[in-house]
Tab-separated table of C-alpha atoms in Angstrom:
chain	number	residue	atom	x	y	z
A	1	MET	CA	0.000	0.000	0.000
A	2	HIS	CA	1.393	3.305	-1.038
A	3	ARG	CA	1.114	6.223	1.337
A	4	VAL	CA	0.366	9.555	-0.227
A	5	PHE	CA	2.213	12.515	1.211
A	6	PRO	CA	1.066	16.047	0.541
A	7	SER	CA	3.407	17.876	-1.799
A	8	PRO	CA	5.195	20.883	-0.297
A	9	ALA	CA	3.749	24.230	-1.199
A	10	ARG	CA	5.427	25.559	-4.313
A	11	ARG	CA	7.630	28.556	-3.518
A	12	GLN	CA	6.425	31.673	-5.225
A	13	SER	CA	8.802	33.020	-7.842
A	14	GLY	CA	10.617	36.328	-7.345
A	15	PHE	CA	12.206	38.009	-4.345
A	16	THR	CA	10.656	38.441	-0.972
A	17	LEU	CA	10.699	41.963	0.430
A	18	VAL	CA	13.529	41.069	2.820
A	19	GLU	CA	15.632	39.574	0.012
A	20	LEU	CA	15.000	42.622	-2.146
A	21	LEU	CA	16.073	44.993	0.625
A	22	VAL	CA	19.214	42.947	1.285
A	23	SER	CA	20.084	42.959	-2.420
A	24	LEU	CA	19.568	46.706	-2.659
A	25	GLY	CA	21.751	47.196	0.411
A	26	VAL	CA	24.568	45.128	-1.107
A	27	ILE	CA	24.306	47.061	-4.381
A	28	ALA	CA	24.429	50.372	-2.500
A	29	ILE	CA	27.548	49.289	-0.593
A	30	LEU	CA	29.285	48.128	-3.775
A	31	ALA	CA	28.365	51.371	-5.542
A	32	SER	CA	29.734	53.385	-2.623
A	33	VAL	CA	33.009	51.443	-2.673
A	34	LEU	CA	33.360	51.877	-6.439
A	35	LEU	CA	32.594	55.605	-6.276
A	36	SER	CA	35.085	56.067	-3.453
A	37	ALA	CA	37.784	54.215	-5.388
A	38	SER	CA	36.999	56.233	-8.510
A	39	SER	CA	37.122	59.503	-6.566
A	40	THR	CA	40.435	58.539	-4.953
A	41	ALA	CA	41.934	57.606	-8.311
A	42	GLN	CA	40.708	60.869	-9.859
A	43	GLU	CA	42.188	62.967	-7.055
A	44	SER	CA	45.486	61.094	-7.360
A	45	ALA	CA	45.569	61.859	-11.089
A	46	ASN	CA	44.633	65.496	-10.471
A	47	ARG	CA	47.316	65.827	-7.814
A	48	THR	CA	49.928	64.504	-10.243
A	49	LYS	CA	48.802	66.899	-12.981
A	50	CYS	CA	48.771	69.759	-10.487
A	51	LEU	CA	52.355	68.987	-9.468
A	52	GLY	CA	53.279	69.063	-13.155
A	53	ASN	CA	51.787	72.563	-13.414
A	54	ILE	CA	53.738	73.723	-10.383
A	55	LYS	CA	56.967	72.315	-11.801
A	56	GLN	CA	56.352	74.270	-15.014
A	57	LEU	CA	55.715	77.441	-13.018
A	58	GLY	CA	58.831	76.857	-10.924
A	59	GLY	CA	60.889	76.356	-14.069
A	60	ALA	CA	59.476	79.577	-15.535
A	61	LEU	CA	60.393	81.434	-12.338
A	62	THR	CA	63.965	80.137	-12.584
A	63	GLN	CA	64.194	81.268	-16.217
A	64	TYR	CA	62.725	84.666	-15.371
A	65	ALA	CA	65.257	85.196	-12.588
A	66	ALA	CA	68.118	84.159	-14.887
A	67	ASP	CA	67.023	86.846	-17.353
A	68	ASN	CA	66.526	89.513	-14.662
A	69	ASN	CA	69.691	89.563	-12.542
A	70	ASN	CA	68.327	86.873	-10.185
A	71	PHE	CA	65.319	88.932	-9.130
A	72	GLY	CA	61.784	87.570	-9.013
A	73	PRO	CA	58.734	88.947	-10.848
A	74	TYR	CA	56.999	92.241	-10.104
A	75	ASP	CA	54.102	91.850	-7.631
A	76	GLY	CA	52.444	95.294	-7.790
A	77	ARG	CA	52.255	95.719	-4.018
A	78	GLU	CA	53.364	99.353	-4.002
A	79	ALA	CA	50.405	100.023	-6.342
A	80	GLY	CA	47.940	98.412	-3.934
A	81	ILE	CA	47.803	94.964	-5.546
A	82	ASP	CA	47.995	92.514	-2.668
A	83	SER	CA	47.469	89.006	-4.013
A	84	PRO	CA	49.956	86.132	-4.211
A	85	ALA	CA	47.746	84.639	-6.965
A	86	ILE	CA	47.479	87.614	-9.363
A	87	LEU	CA	48.102	87.042	-13.058
A	88	ARG	CA	46.956	90.222	-14.714
A	89	ALA	CA	45.536	93.650	-13.849
A	90	GLY	CA	44.161	95.383	-16.922
A	91	GLN	CA	46.979	95.718	-19.425
A	92	SER	CA	49.657	94.871	-16.859
A	93	LEU	CA	51.054	91.402	-16.273
A	94	ILE	CA	51.583	91.027	-12.525
A	95	LEU	CA	53.445	88.329	-10.584
A	96	PHE	CA	52.506	85.050	-12.335
A	97	GLY	CA	51.768	87.068	-15.457
A	98	GLN	CA	55.449	87.979	-15.653
A	99	LEU	CA	56.165	84.284	-16.260
A	100	LEU	CA	53.893	84.047	-19.315
A	101	PRO	CA	56.683	84.452	-21.927
A	102	TYR	CA	58.211	81.232	-20.567
A	103	LEU	CA	54.905	79.337	-20.612
A	104	ILE	CA	52.811	80.285	-23.656
A	105	PRO	CA	53.865	81.119	-27.227
A	106	ASP	CA	52.279	84.585	-27.588
A	107	PRO	CA	51.781	86.490	-24.298
A	108	ASP	CA	51.161	89.805	-26.097
A	109	LYS	CA	48.178	88.309	-27.913
A	110	TYR	CA	46.875	86.955	-24.608
A	111	LEU	CA	47.166	90.383	-22.975
A	112	ALA	CA	45.385	92.203	-25.806
A	113	SER	CA	42.421	89.866	-26.087
A	114	VAL	CA	39.468	88.548	-24.128
A	115	SER	CA	41.260	85.553	-22.692
A	116	GLN	CA	40.744	82.549	-20.486
A	117	THR	CA	43.270	81.774	-17.787
A	118	PRO	CA	45.890	79.422	-19.300
A	119	GLU	CA	45.435	75.877	-17.957
A	120	VAL	CA	48.928	75.758	-16.447
A	121	PHE	CA	47.679	78.269	-13.846
A	122	LEU	CA	44.665	76.147	-12.838
A	123	CYS	CA	44.755	73.173	-10.484
A	124	PRO	CA	42.491	70.365	-11.801
A	125	SER	CA	41.445	69.495	-8.232
A	126	THR	CA	39.724	72.854	-7.792
A	127	GLU	CA	35.985	72.571	-7.062
A	128	ARG	CA	34.120	72.533	-10.393
A	129	LYS	CA	32.126	75.765	-9.975
A	130	MET	CA	35.201	77.630	-8.774
A	131	LEU	CA	37.241	76.296	-11.682
A	132	ALA	CA	34.579	77.472	-14.129
A	133	ALA	CA	34.753	80.958	-12.632
A	134	TYR	CA	38.536	81.039	-13.027
A	135	ARG	CA	38.232	79.816	-16.620
A	136	ALA	CA	35.720	82.529	-17.520
A	137	PRO	CA	37.102	84.903	-20.182
A	138	VAL	CA	38.458	88.227	-18.941
A	139	GLY	CA	38.651	91.352	-21.070
A	140	PRO	CA	41.726	93.559	-21.520
A	141	GLY	CA	40.729	95.759	-18.562
A	142	GLY	CA	39.930	93.007	-16.079
A	143	LEU	CA	41.653	91.221	-13.226
A	144	GLN	CA	42.743	87.618	-13.607
A	145	TYR	CA	44.002	85.193	-10.988
A	146	THR	CA	45.600	81.771	-10.811
A	147	ARG	CA	44.854	78.829	-8.499
A	148	TYR	CA	48.398	78.917	-7.171
A	149	PHE	CA	50.285	81.168	-4.763
A	150	MET	CA	53.757	82.617	-5.138
A	151	ASN	CA	55.793	83.290	-2.014
A	152	THR	CA	55.940	87.078	-1.704
A	153	ASP	CA	59.492	86.778	-0.364
A	154	VAL	CA	60.694	86.015	-3.895
A	155	SER	CA	58.670	88.669	-5.748
A	156	THR	CA	59.796	92.271	-6.220
A	157	ASN	CA	58.482	95.833	-6.319
A	158	PRO	CA	60.098	99.274	-6.018
A	159	LEU	CA	59.893	99.053	-2.212
A	160	LYS	CA	61.300	95.521	-1.885
A	161	LYS	CA	63.836	93.885	-4.119
A	162	THR	CA	65.862	90.922	-2.891
A	163	SER	CA	68.022	88.685	-5.056
A	164	LEU	CA	66.870	85.071	-5.092
A	165	LEU	CA	70.479	84.142	-4.374
A	166	ALA	CA	69.907	85.449	-0.842
A	167	PHE	CA	67.411	82.690	-0.044
A	168	PRO	CA	68.173	79.074	0.946
A	169	GLY	CA	67.550	76.485	-1.746
A	170	ARG	CA	64.794	74.943	0.416
A	171	THR	CA	62.717	78.133	0.221
A	172	ILE	CA	59.282	77.280	-1.129
A	173	THR	CA	58.433	79.527	-4.062
A	174	ILE	CA	55.080	78.314	-5.450
A	175	VAL	CA	52.288	76.332	-3.788
A	176	ASP	CA	48.695	75.268	-4.289
A	177	PHE	CA	45.921	77.708	-3.452
A	178	CYS	CA	45.422	76.952	0.258
A	179	LEU	CA	43.532	78.943	2.883
A	180	TRP	CA	42.752	76.428	5.602
A	181	TRP	CA	44.103	78.812	8.246
A	182	SER	CA	41.423	81.384	7.294
A	183	ALA	CA	37.914	79.985	7.656
A	184	ALA	CA	36.440	83.416	6.919
A	185	SER	CA	37.934	83.526	3.440
A	186	GLY	CA	34.998	81.761	1.792
A	187	LEU	CA	37.349	80.192	-0.748
A	188	ASP	CA	38.141	76.521	-1.156
A	189	GLU	CA	41.541	74.852	-1.282
A	190	ASN	CA	42.822	73.039	-4.352
A	191	HIS	CA	42.885	69.624	-2.660
A	192	LYS	CA	39.999	69.898	-0.174
A	193	GLY	CA	42.299	70.933	2.652
A	194	LYS	CA	44.320	67.705	2.691
A	195	GLY	CA	47.605	69.377	1.779
A	196	LEU	CA	49.409	71.094	-1.042
A	197	ASN	CA	51.904	70.633	-3.833
A	198	CYS	CA	54.910	72.923	-3.783
A	199	ILE	CA	58.189	73.667	-5.503
A	200	ARG	CA	61.332	75.055	-3.919
A	201	LEU	CA	64.004	77.409	-5.123
A	202	ASP	CA	66.374	74.487	-5.719
A	203	GLY	CA	63.846	72.859	-8.079
A	204	SER	CA	62.746	70.060	-5.738
A	205	ALA	CA	58.996	69.569	-5.675
A	206	GLY	CA	56.436	67.411	-3.900
A	207	TRP	CA	53.442	67.078	-1.628
A	208	ILE	CA	53.111	68.505	1.891
A	209	SER	CA	50.324	67.109	4.054
A	210	LYS	CA	48.212	69.571	6.007
A	211	LYS	CA	49.238	67.871	9.255
A	212	ASP	CA	52.874	68.739	8.534
A	213	THR	CA	51.983	72.437	8.707
A	214	LEU	CA	50.209	72.369	12.072
A	215	ASN	CA	53.225	73.398	14.157
A	216	LEU	CA	54.346	76.189	11.877
A	217	PRO	CA	54.401	79.749	13.297
A	218	GLY	CA	51.319	81.056	11.526
A	219	TRP	CA	48.670	79.739	9.187
A	220	ASN	CA	50.012	81.061	5.926
A	221	PHE	CA	51.979	79.565	3.074
A	222	GLU	CA	54.881	81.948	3.608
A	223	ALA	CA	55.656	80.127	6.867
A	224	LEU	CA	56.331	77.016	4.799
A	225	SER	CA	59.228	78.724	3.066
A	226	ARG	CA	61.436	78.035	6.068
A	227	ASN	CA	59.810	74.954	7.562
A	228	GLY	CA	58.184	72.914	4.817
A	229	THR	CA	59.194	69.281	4.520
A	230	GLY	CA	57.292	67.312	1.904
A	231	GLN	CA	58.322	64.519	-0.386
A	232	GLN	CA	61.051	65.093	-2.941
């Protein structure tokens, strides 16, 4: 005699709500990991490109000094221009602008036209909206700035003129735009406040972490000119 057993209830096809929620959670975690890895890789690439820009600017500064009795570029401070990031004021090339002949093929054409800031003066890690503002064309009478700072110790004006030969080779000359010591500035840093790229008078260049600046006497990039460490 055969016994008849009831067949088990057939499982409904598809996911249960719990399984669906678990799957969505796993997907969200994987997406977060992938986005984080992508963001990290992008910042690493941007940091490398940024360092390349700074090396070009440092090389241009060296060439400028060689052509000008070892003095740095004019900074316009006696005329009331007080920015370590200035490129141009109207028809005058100021500070970084003085390096243009060593960086672009036709600086006179740039000065006479409605021009965008040359890419070598812009850090690719700059926040997108800020970068767009810096890229916006500027007419012949306007002000134009870079996303880098030049140490005012190495610039010149009629009231201050010091030969670059007077400074130690470790003096930092050009750095990323960084204002983490000044929360009231309303401006962002090139690398989200994690640190900065720099180049020194002797041509060595590298990254300095923000934590390596914490014990410096003052929250400004000029303090780094005597105390900066960073990777070579």
